[in-house]
mmCIF file of C-alpha atoms and ligand atoms in Angstrom:
data_model
loop_
_atom_site.group_PDB
_atom_site.id
_atom_site.type_symbol
_atom_site.label_atom_id
_atom_site.label_comp_id
_atom_site.label_asym_id
_atom_site.label_seq_id
_atom_site.Cartn_x
_atom_site.Cartn_y
_atom_site.Cartn_z
ATOM 1 C CA MET A 274 117.303 102.134 74.185
ATOM 2 C CA SER A 275 114.066 104.219 75.695
ATOM 3 C CA LYS A 276 112.304 102.540 78.766
ATOM 4 C CA GLU A 277 110.318 99.992 78.606
ATOM 5 C CA TYR A 278 107.624 98.598 81.260
ATOM 6 C CA ASN A 279 105.942 95.897 82.822
ATOM 7 C CA VAL A 280 102.104 96.335 82.517
ATOM 8 C CA ALA A 281 99.393 94.252 83.702
ATOM 9 C CA ILE A 282 96.030 94.122 82.999
ATOM 10 C CA ALA A 283 93.299 93.448 85.456
ATOM 11 C CA GLY A 284 90.361 91.694 83.795
ATOM 12 C CA ALA A 285 92.508 90.487 80.711
ATOM 13 C CA THR A 286 89.471 88.562 79.274
ATOM 14 C CA GLY A 287 87.000 91.111 79.328
ATOM 15 C CA ALA A 288 85.630 93.393 76.641
ATOM 16 C CA VAL A 289 87.612 96.317 77.706
ATOM 17 C CA GLY A 290 90.900 93.762 78.730
ATOM 18 C CA ILE A 291 90.831 92.034 75.533
ATOM 19 C CA GLU A 292 91.280 95.483 73.568
ATOM 20 C CA MET A 293 93.580 97.029 75.816
ATOM 21 C CA ILE A 294 95.806 94.291 74.875
ATOM 22 C CA LYS A 295 94.848 95.092 71.159
ATOM 23 C CA THR A 296 95.916 98.788 72.008
ATOM 24 C CA LEU A 297 98.805 98.207 73.475
ATOM 25 C CA GLU A 298 100.162 96.145 70.784
ATOM 26 C CA GLN A 299 98.803 98.573 67.933
ATOM 27 C CA ARG A 300 100.282 101.800 69.640
ATOM 28 C CA ASN A 301 103.535 100.098 69.927
ATOM 29 C CA PHE A 302 103.384 100.941 74.048
ATOM 30 C CA PRO A 303 106.902 100.174 75.031
ATOM 31 C CA VAL A 304 106.136 96.771 77.242
ATOM 32 C CA LYS A 305 108.686 94.704 78.358
ATOM 33 C CA ASN A 306 106.217 92.096 79.973
ATOM 34 C CA LEU A 307 102.695 91.588 79.688
ATOM 35 C CA ARG A 308 100.943 89.928 82.474
ATOM 36 C CA LEU A 309 97.502 89.003 82.277
ATOM 37 C CA LEU A 310 94.786 88.611 84.891
ATOM 38 C CA ALA A 311 91.639 86.970 85.364
ATOM 39 C CA SER A 312 89.644 85.124 88.084
ATOM 40 C CA ALA A 313 90.561 81.659 88.690
ATOM 41 C CA ARG A 314 87.969 80.647 85.963
ATOM 42 C CA SER A 315 90.116 81.841 83.094
ATOM 43 C CA VAL A 316 93.281 79.982 84.383
ATOM 44 C CA GLY A 317 94.182 78.229 81.485
ATOM 45 C CA LYS A 318 93.386 80.332 78.902
ATOM 46 C CA LYS A 319 95.564 82.100 76.477
ATOM 47 C CA LEU A 320 95.854 85.291 74.882
ATOM 48 C CA THR A 321 97.357 86.046 71.962
ATOM 49 C CA TYR A 322 99.863 89.485 72.379
ATOM 50 C CA LYS A 323 102.387 90.457 69.543
ATOM 51 C CA GLY A 324 101.720 87.129 67.854
ATOM 52 C CA SER A 325 102.894 85.335 71.267
ATOM 53 C CA GLU A 326 100.388 83.363 73.089
ATOM 54 C CA ILE A 327 100.165 84.537 76.898
ATOM 55 C CA ALA A 328 98.771 82.283 79.452
ATOM 56 C CA VAL A 329 96.261 84.178 81.803
ATOM 57 C CA GLU A 330 97.277 83.996 85.292
ATOM 58 C CA GLU A 331 94.768 84.256 88.827
ATOM 59 C CA LEU A 332 94.487 87.926 89.855
ATOM 60 C CA THR A 333 95.837 87.640 93.869
ATOM 61 C CA GLU A 334 97.708 90.173 95.767
ATOM 62 C CA ASN A 335 101.170 88.911 94.794
ATOM 63 C CA SER A 336 100.026 89.701 90.926
ATOM 64 C CA PHE A 337 101.915 92.797 90.795
ATOM 65 C CA LYS A 338 105.809 92.250 91.701
ATOM 66 C CA ASP A 339 108.228 94.211 89.051
ATOM 67 C CA ILE A 340 105.184 95.605 87.556
ATOM 68 C CA ASP A 341 105.247 99.559 86.440
ATOM 69 C CA ILE A 342 101.557 99.681 85.159
ATOM 70 C CA ALA A 343 98.685 97.595 86.626
ATOM 71 C CA LEU A 344 95.482 98.429 83.900
ATOM 72 C CA PHE A 345 92.585 97.727 85.638
ATOM 73 C CA SER A 346 88.836 96.778 84.006
ATOM 74 C CA ALA A 347 87.587 93.829 86.391
ATOM 75 C CA GLY A 348 84.865 96.159 88.015
ATOM 76 C CA GLY A 349 85.329 98.346 91.353
ATOM 77 C CA ASP A 350 85.303 95.814 93.904
ATOM 78 C CA ILE A 351 88.172 94.264 92.567
ATOM 79 C CA SER A 352 89.967 97.813 91.777
ATOM 80 C CA LYS A 353 89.129 98.057 95.496
ATOM 81 C CA LYS A 354 90.410 95.182 96.483
ATOM 82 C CA PHE A 355 93.682 95.236 95.176
ATOM 83 C CA ARG A 356 94.564 98.768 95.006
ATOM 84 C CA ASN A 357 96.931 98.279 98.490
ATOM 85 C CA ALA A 358 98.805 95.568 96.733
ATOM 86 C CA VAL A 359 99.007 97.818 93.295
ATOM 87 C CA VAL A 360 100.344 100.806 95.012
ATOM 88 C CA GLU A 361 102.152 99.233 97.778
ATOM 89 C CA SER A 362 104.508 97.495 95.054
ATOM 90 C CA GLY A 363 105.436 100.927 93.564
ATOM 91 C CA ALA A 364 103.055 100.430 89.719
ATOM 92 C CA VAL A 365 100.653 103.041 89.196
ATOM 93 C CA MET A 366 97.203 101.860 88.909
ATOM 94 C CA ILE A 367 95.087 103.346 86.123
ATOM 95 C CA ASP A 368 91.630 102.060 86.749
ATOM 96 C CA ASN A 369 88.544 101.733 84.660
ATOM 97 C CA SER A 370 86.098 101.733 86.927
ATOM 98 C CA SER A 371 84.139 104.128 88.890
ATOM 99 C CA ALA A 372 85.760 103.418 92.639
ATOM 100 C CA PHE A 373 88.226 106.158 92.881
ATOM 101 C CA ARG A 374 86.961 108.713 90.272
ATOM 102 C CA MET A 375 85.766 111.187 92.472
ATOM 103 C CA ASP A 376 88.620 110.887 95.290
ATOM 104 C CA ASP A 377 90.611 113.963 95.939
ATOM 105 C CA ASP A 378 93.697 112.454 95.739
ATOM 106 C CA VAL A 379 93.046 110.541 92.237
ATOM 107 C CA PRO A 380 93.247 112.440 89.216
ATOM 108 C CA LEU A 381 90.673 111.282 86.527
ATOM 109 C CA VAL A 382 92.081 111.977 83.360
ATOM 110 C CA VAL A 383 91.310 112.320 79.318
ATOM 111 C CA PRO A 384 94.518 113.304 77.622
ATOM 112 C CA GLU A 385 92.791 115.578 75.291
ATOM 113 C CA VAL A 386 91.163 117.034 77.743
ATOM 114 C CA ASN A 387 93.126 117.718 81.108
ATOM 115 C CA PRO A 388 96.555 115.701 80.854
ATOM 116 C CA GLU A 389 98.185 118.209 83.267
ATOM 117 C CA ASP A 390 96.173 116.677 86.052
ATOM 118 C CA VAL A 391 98.193 113.117 85.582
ATOM 119 C CA GLN A 392 101.031 114.560 87.375
ATOM 120 C CA LYS A 393 99.228 114.889 90.656
ATOM 121 C CA HIS A 394 98.919 111.387 91.044
ATOM 122 C CA ASN A 395 99.533 109.008 94.369
ATOM 123 C CA GLY A 396 99.577 105.862 92.588
ATOM 124 C CA VAL A 397 96.025 105.715 91.335
ATOM 125 C CA ILE A 398 94.579 107.517 88.198
ATOM 126 C CA ALA A 399 90.850 106.730 87.206
ATOM 127 C CA ASN A 400 89.612 106.483 83.737
ATOM 128 C CA PRO A 401 86.683 108.183 83.382
ATOM 129 C CA ASN A 402 83.089 106.757 82.733
ATOM 130 C CA CYS A 403 82.865 106.127 79.434
ATOM 131 C CA SER A 404 79.756 108.624 78.054
ATOM 132 C CA THR A 405 81.558 111.558 79.772
ATOM 133 C CA ILE A 406 85.023 110.537 78.204
ATOM 134 C CA ILE A 407 83.293 110.760 74.342
ATOM 135 C CA MET A 408 81.483 113.456 75.267
ATOM 136 C CA LEU A 409 84.403 115.870 76.826
ATOM 137 C CA VAL A 410 86.469 114.879 73.609
ATOM 138 C CA ALA A 411 84.459 117.098 71.739
ATOM 139 C CA VAL A 412 83.340 119.639 74.510
ATOM 140 C CA ALA A 413 86.806 120.780 76.180
ATOM 141 C CA PRO A 414 87.468 122.173 72.926
ATOM 142 C CA LEU A 415 84.716 124.240 72.909
ATOM 143 C CA HIS A 416 84.950 124.995 76.131
ATOM 144 C CA ARG A 417 88.532 126.471 76.118
ATOM 145 C CA ALA A 418 87.461 128.995 73.604
ATOM 146 C CA LYS A 419 83.667 129.981 74.507
ATOM 147 C CA GLY A 420 83.959 128.830 78.341
ATOM 148 C CA LEU A 421 80.915 126.223 79.165
ATOM 149 C CA LYS A 422 78.899 127.122 81.527
ATOM 150 C CA ARG A 423 75.489 124.478 80.603
ATOM 151 C CA LEU A 424 75.076 121.546 79.443
ATOM 152 C CA ILE A 425 72.067 118.826 78.517
ATOM 153 C CA ALA A 426 72.697 115.605 77.455
ATOM 154 C CA ALA A 427 71.025 112.478 76.312
ATOM 155 C CA THR A 428 72.546 109.018 75.817
ATOM 156 C CA TYR A 429 72.351 106.420 73.237
ATOM 157 C CA GLN A 430 74.754 103.902 74.983
ATOM 158 C CA ALA A 431 75.905 100.695 73.400
ATOM 159 C CA THR A 432 75.604 97.496 75.240
ATOM 160 C CA SER A 433 79.443 97.393 75.255
ATOM 161 C CA GLY A 434 78.925 99.299 78.425
ATOM 162 C CA ALA A 435 77.796 96.168 80.110
ATOM 163 C CA GLY A 436 80.648 94.406 79.177
ATOM 164 C CA ALA A 437 80.900 90.916 77.084
ATOM 165 C CA GLN A 438 77.792 89.780 78.674
ATOM 166 C CA GLY A 439 76.110 92.873 77.057
ATOM 167 C CA MET A 440 77.059 92.444 73.584
ATOM 168 C CA ASP A 441 75.971 88.651 74.136
ATOM 169 C CA GLU A 442 72.897 89.719 74.656
ATOM 170 C CA LEU A 443 71.882 91.944 72.617
ATOM 171 C CA ASP A 444 73.448 88.948 69.927
ATOM 172 C CA ILE A 445 71.360 86.424 71.361
ATOM 173 C CA GLN A 446 68.125 88.218 72.444
ATOM 174 C CA THR A 447 67.997 89.168 68.554
ATOM 175 C CA ARG A 448 68.273 85.638 67.414
ATOM 176 C CA GLN A 449 65.800 84.414 70.164
ATOM 177 C CA ILE A 450 62.942 87.062 69.116
ATOM 178 C CA LEU A 451 63.171 86.696 65.551
ATOM 179 C CA ALA A 452 62.830 82.661 66.151
ATOM 180 C CA ASN A 453 60.038 83.720 68.233
ATOM 181 C CA GLU A 454 61.813 81.990 71.318
ATOM 182 C CA ASN A 455 61.343 83.313 75.176
ATOM 183 C CA ILE A 456 63.536 85.036 76.387
ATOM 184 C CA GLU A 457 65.207 85.824 79.888
ATOM 185 C CA PRO A 458 66.679 89.384 80.395
ATOM 186 C CA LYS A 459 70.076 89.162 82.751
ATOM 187 C CA ALA A 460 72.582 92.001 81.887
ATOM 188 C CA PHE A 461 69.912 94.679 81.729
ATOM 189 C CA ALA A 462 66.727 94.933 83.684
ATOM 190 C CA HIS A 463 64.352 94.162 80.735
ATOM 191 C CA ARG A 464 64.946 93.279 76.781
ATOM 192 C CA ILE A 465 67.536 95.077 74.606
ATOM 193 C CA ALA A 466 66.668 93.430 71.307
ATOM 194 C CA PHE A 467 64.049 95.879 69.752
ATOM 195 C CA ASN A 468 64.014 97.882 72.324
ATOM 196 C CA LEU A 469 65.588 100.970 74.853
ATOM 197 C CA ILE A 470 66.360 101.087 78.007
ATOM 198 C CA PRO A 471 66.474 104.389 80.290
ATOM 199 C CA HIS A 472 68.156 103.301 82.898
ATOM 200 C CA ILE A 473 71.908 102.870 83.530
ATOM 201 C CA ASP A 474 73.447 101.991 86.748
ATOM 202 C CA SER A 475 71.526 102.618 89.818
ATOM 203 C CA PHE A 476 68.623 105.271 90.641
ATOM 204 C CA TYR A 477 68.883 108.034 93.002
ATOM 205 C CA ASP A 478 66.538 109.525 95.429
ATOM 206 C CA ASN A 479 66.070 112.884 93.158
ATOM 207 C CA GLY A 480 65.462 110.529 90.151
ATOM 208 C CA TYR A 481 68.941 110.367 88.242
ATOM 209 C CA THR A 482 70.763 107.422 87.786
ATOM 210 C CA LYS A 483 74.831 107.123 88.589
ATOM 211 C CA GLU A 484 75.722 107.111 85.409
ATOM 212 C CA GLU A 485 73.884 110.262 84.776
ATOM 213 C CA LEU A 486 75.293 111.818 88.006
ATOM 214 C CA LYS A 487 78.479 110.514 86.933
ATOM 215 C CA MET A 488 78.749 112.554 83.695
ATOM 216 C CA LEU A 489 77.739 115.770 85.969
ATOM 217 C CA PHE A 490 80.452 115.228 88.756
ATOM 218 C CA GLU A 491 83.633 114.167 86.231
ATOM 219 C CA SER A 492 82.737 116.440 83.888
ATOM 220 C CA ARG A 493 83.184 119.222 86.480
ATOM 221 C CA LYS A 494 85.896 117.652 87.878
ATOM 222 C CA MET A 495 88.003 117.385 84.493
ATOM 223 C CA LEU A 496 86.826 120.630 83.215
ATOM 224 C CA HIS A 497 88.016 121.953 86.328
ATOM 225 C CA LEU A 498 84.290 123.621 86.626
ATOM 226 C CA PRO A 499 82.691 123.092 90.059
ATOM 227 C CA GLU A 500 79.797 125.185 89.059
ATOM 228 C CA LEU A 501 79.224 123.839 85.794
ATOM 229 C CA MET A 502 75.583 122.931 85.157
ATOM 230 C CA VAL A 503 74.700 119.355 83.499
ATOM 231 C CA SER A 504 71.550 117.138 83.158
ATOM 232 C CA CYS A 505 71.235 113.840 81.413
ATOM 233 C CA THR A 506 68.963 111.552 80.879
ATOM 234 C CA CYS A 507 70.920 108.169 79.905
ATOM 235 C CA VAL A 508 69.637 105.103 77.738
ATOM 236 C CA ARG A 509 70.736 102.095 76.594
ATOM 237 C CA VAL A 510 69.928 101.074 73.138
ATOM 238 C CA PRO A 511 70.319 98.203 71.074
ATOM 239 C CA VAL A 512 73.997 98.608 69.599
ATOM 240 C CA MET A 513 77.039 97.001 70.271
ATOM 241 C CA ARG A 514 79.937 98.626 70.977
ATOM 242 C CA ALA A 515 79.813 102.555 69.788
ATOM 243 C CA HIS A 516 77.747 105.139 72.363
ATOM 244 C CA SER A 517 76.234 108.192 70.719
ATOM 245 C CA GLU A 518 74.890 111.203 72.433
ATOM 246 C CA ALA A 519 72.736 114.314 71.742
ATOM 247 C CA LEU A 520 74.213 117.646 73.135
ATOM 248 C CA ASN A 521 72.665 120.772 73.911
ATOM 249 C CA LEU A 522 75.898 123.243 75.075
ATOM 250 C CA GLU A 523 75.407 126.913 76.594
ATOM 251 C CA PHE A 524 78.457 129.168 76.840
ATOM 252 C CA ASP A 525 79.941 132.475 78.187
ATOM 253 C CA GLN A 526 80.527 133.401 75.105
ATOM 254 C CA ASP A 527 78.582 133.635 71.428
ATOM 255 C CA ILE A 528 79.434 131.163 69.160
ATOM 256 C CA THR A 529 78.505 130.291 65.630
ATOM 257 C CA PRO A 530 78.656 126.362 64.182
ATOM 258 C CA ASP A 531 81.077 127.707 61.748
ATOM 259 C CA GLU A 532 83.084 129.027 64.461
ATOM 260 C CA ALA A 533 82.704 125.504 66.119
ATOM 261 C CA ARG A 534 83.670 123.040 63.320
ATOM 262 C CA GLU A 535 86.725 125.334 62.825
ATOM 263 C CA ILE A 536 87.586 124.539 66.634
ATOM 264 C CA LEU A 537 86.614 120.959 66.669
ATOM 265 C CA VAL A 538 88.432 120.066 63.123
ATOM 266 C CA ASN A 539 91.334 121.151 64.644
ATOM 267 C CA SER A 540 91.371 119.215 67.636
ATOM 268 C CA PRO A 541 92.700 115.943 68.739
ATOM 269 C CA GLY A 542 90.896 113.176 68.988
ATOM 270 C CA VAL A 543 88.309 114.107 67.002
ATOM 271 C CA THR A 544 86.207 113.865 63.650
ATOM 272 C CA VAL A 545 84.110 115.937 62.219
ATOM 273 C CA ILE A 546 81.374 114.303 59.960
ATOM 274 C CA ASP A 547 79.118 117.349 59.261
ATOM 275 C CA ASP A 548 77.332 117.299 55.653
ATOM 276 C CA PRO A 549 73.994 117.104 56.366
ATOM 277 C CA ASP A 550 72.808 117.137 52.722
ATOM 278 C CA ASN A 551 74.718 114.161 51.988
ATOM 279 C CA ASN A 552 73.033 112.440 54.928
ATOM 280 C CA VAL A 553 76.848 112.622 56.247
ATOM 281 C CA TYR A 554 76.805 112.470 60.112
ATOM 282 C CA PRO A 555 77.900 110.901 63.580
ATOM 283 C CA MET A 556 76.620 107.245 63.667
ATOM 284 C CA PRO A 557 77.780 104.137 65.869
ATOM 285 C CA VAL A 558 78.432 102.074 62.918
ATOM 286 C CA ASP A 559 81.294 104.467 61.487
ATOM 287 C CA ALA A 560 82.362 105.328 64.999
ATOM 288 C CA THR A 561 83.261 101.516 65.985
ATOM 289 C CA ASN A 562 86.744 100.076 65.797
ATOM 290 C CA GLN A 563 87.620 104.374 65.344
ATOM 291 C CA ASP A 564 89.957 106.231 67.877
ATOM 292 C CA ASN A 565 88.568 109.333 67.222
ATOM 293 C CA ILE A 566 84.757 110.599 68.603
ATOM 294 C CA LEU A 567 82.917 111.688 65.521
ATOM 295 C CA VAL A 568 80.993 115.002 66.044
ATOM 296 C CA GLY A 569 78.068 116.521 63.446
ATOM 297 C CA ARG A 570 75.238 117.821 63.164
ATOM 298 C CA ILE A 571 76.588 121.212 64.467
ATOM 299 C CA ARG A 572 73.768 123.916 64.542
ATOM 300 C CA GLN A 573 72.907 126.962 66.487
ATOM 301 C CA ASP A 574 70.437 125.864 69.112
ATOM 302 C CA ILE A 575 67.177 127.927 67.578
ATOM 303 C CA SER A 576 65.412 128.077 70.969
ATOM 304 C CA ARG A 577 67.436 131.102 72.756
ATOM 305 C CA ASN A 578 67.264 134.533 70.929
ATOM 306 C CA ASP A 579 70.967 134.874 71.314
ATOM 307 C CA LYS A 580 74.124 132.675 69.652
ATOM 308 C CA ARG A 581 75.642 131.132 72.835
ATOM 309 C CA GLY A 582 73.876 127.778 72.049
ATOM 310 C CA LEU A 583 74.648 124.795 70.279
ATOM 311 C CA ASP A 584 73.369 121.759 69.495
ATOM 312 C CA ILE A 585 75.977 118.736 68.377
ATOM 313 C CA PHE A 586 75.534 114.920 67.613
ATOM 314 C CA VAL A 587 78.806 112.955 68.608
ATOM 315 C CA ALA A 588 79.728 109.071 68.283
ATOM 316 C CA GLY A 589 82.579 107.091 70.209
ATOM 317 C CA ASP A 590 83.363 103.596 70.060
ATOM 318 C CA GLN A 591 82.660 102.735 73.681
ATOM 319 C CA VAL A 592 85.342 99.788 74.388
ATOM 320 C CA LEU A 593 88.298 101.785 73.018
ATOM 321 C CA LYS A 594 88.178 105.777 73.972
ATOM 322 C CA GLY A 595 85.381 104.912 75.943
ATOM 323 C CA ALA A 596 87.441 102.530 78.321
ATOM 324 C CA ALA A 597 90.911 100.557 76.348
ATOM 325 C CA LEU A 598 92.182 103.322 74.388
ATOM 326 C CA ASN A 599 91.952 106.204 76.971
ATOM 327 C CA ALA A 600 93.368 103.968 79.638
ATOM 328 C CA VAL A 601 96.987 103.440 77.575
ATOM 329 C CA GLN A 602 96.891 106.971 76.606
ATOM 330 C CA ILE A 603 97.201 107.496 80.171
ATOM 331 C CA ALA A 604 100.011 105.493 80.348
ATOM 332 C CA GLU A 605 101.862 106.947 77.723
ATOM 333 C CA LEU A 606 101.047 110.562 79.682
ATOM 334 C CA LEU A 607 102.740 108.651 82.276
HETATM 335 P P1 A2P B 738 86.855 86.350 83.676
HETATM 336 O O1 A2P B 738 87.331 86.358 82.466
HETATM 337 O O2 A2P B 738 88.121 85.287 84.681
HETATM 338 O O3 A2P B 738 85.796 86.306 84.746
HETATM 339 P P2 A2P B 738 83.659 92.289 81.260
HETATM 340 O O4 A2P B 738 83.319 93.329 81.836
HETATM 341 O O5 A2P B 738 83.547 92.096 80.040
HETATM 342 O O6 A2P B 738 82.230 91.301 82.025
HETATM 343 O O7 A2P B 738 85.199 91.338 81.984
HETATM 344 C C1 A2P B 738 85.357 91.465 83.568
HETATM 345 C C2 A2P B 738 86.692 90.815 83.300
HETATM 346 O O8 A2P B 738 87.135 90.850 85.236
HETATM 347 C C3 A2P B 738 86.962 89.882 83.170
HETATM 348 O O9 A2P B 738 88.174 89.993 82.512
HETATM 349 C C4 A2P B 738 86.770 88.980 84.352
HETATM 350 O O10 A2P B 738 87.568 87.713 84.296
HETATM 351 C C5 A2P B 738 87.280 89.999 85.460
HETATM 352 N N1 A2P B 738 87.017 89.837 87.064
HETATM 353 C C6 A2P B 738 85.997 89.244 87.035
HETATM 354 N N2 A2P B 738 85.560 88.891 87.894
HETATM 355 C C7 A2P B 738 86.784 88.621 88.776
HETATM 356 C C8 A2P B 738 87.762 88.328 90.165
HETATM 357 N N3 A2P B 738 86.952 87.878 90.680
HETATM 358 N N4 A2P B 738 89.081 88.346 90.375
HETATM 359 C C9 A2P B 738 89.623 88.387 89.179
HETATM 360 N N5 A2P B 738 89.281 89.084 87.811
HETATM 361 C C10 A2P B 738 87.630 89.275 88.012
#
């Protein structure tokens, strides 16, 4: 019989946690026992896995006895607080927060990008930032073929990036505005319904946000390109759960749109959706609930007088490939 694993999900009641449960089920991950952990507030709740109800338990230092794999998505502070308890119990932590991503002894992994790095772990593997995952699934195969030099990104990020509370806020505010009621922003700095907000995470002195610099530093780490030049503007948009990104890419070698399409069609985790004459291109509604990253609008950058620049547009489900699915794929690699 093939080996089965005891799996814990910390943050099981959250937007990503719920998707982790579904993803384990859908991918038939060899789960022996599944332990669902959240705050004391959720004790008494039951969640369904493979047709059976599992009671949510309070996350404590004692939650990891006999656990092989602990998937964490309850925020960075919780990950930091429980790291030792997980590692000392002999489990491997796959952490969705940004707490350990840039630590030298923590691999940061997207299976389609740098699966080999998973082997270097010391008990913790980090799941990258959602926008970085969605971007690199499309960019890494082009980089392998032509050498990526510089990347300029503008993102259109869904409210799911702020968890269940972010999605609720879009839903509630949209109804309130249509009903002419007063709104009170909570999950975001400003109203998100019928608006967009060029601000995700906190600002640094250089004018960039933490989210924007995650895309820079995490891309360098995963592509093993410490000199890669990246600049981003990250924007929250009133979309429920799929992120989109406009990417301008510069390569060391010439690359035509046809070559890029050929590479991308043969790349795992990518679906090329690129038929502008028939209004076919990636959109967040089509990326929702899809495992693959949609890539289209592939064209030569006409601002250059060579063939080393490409513009592409990508869309990917933030909760799935941006978080839960990637974490489960890391567990599969293990
Ligand atoms: P709970 O539902 O009990 O608050 P989201 O990112 O969608 O907001 O989800 C956050 C997840 O992290 C939820 O499962 C939430 O559980 C969990 N969580 C938040 N704070 C804690 C805490 N102090 N201890 C354990 N789990 C927590």
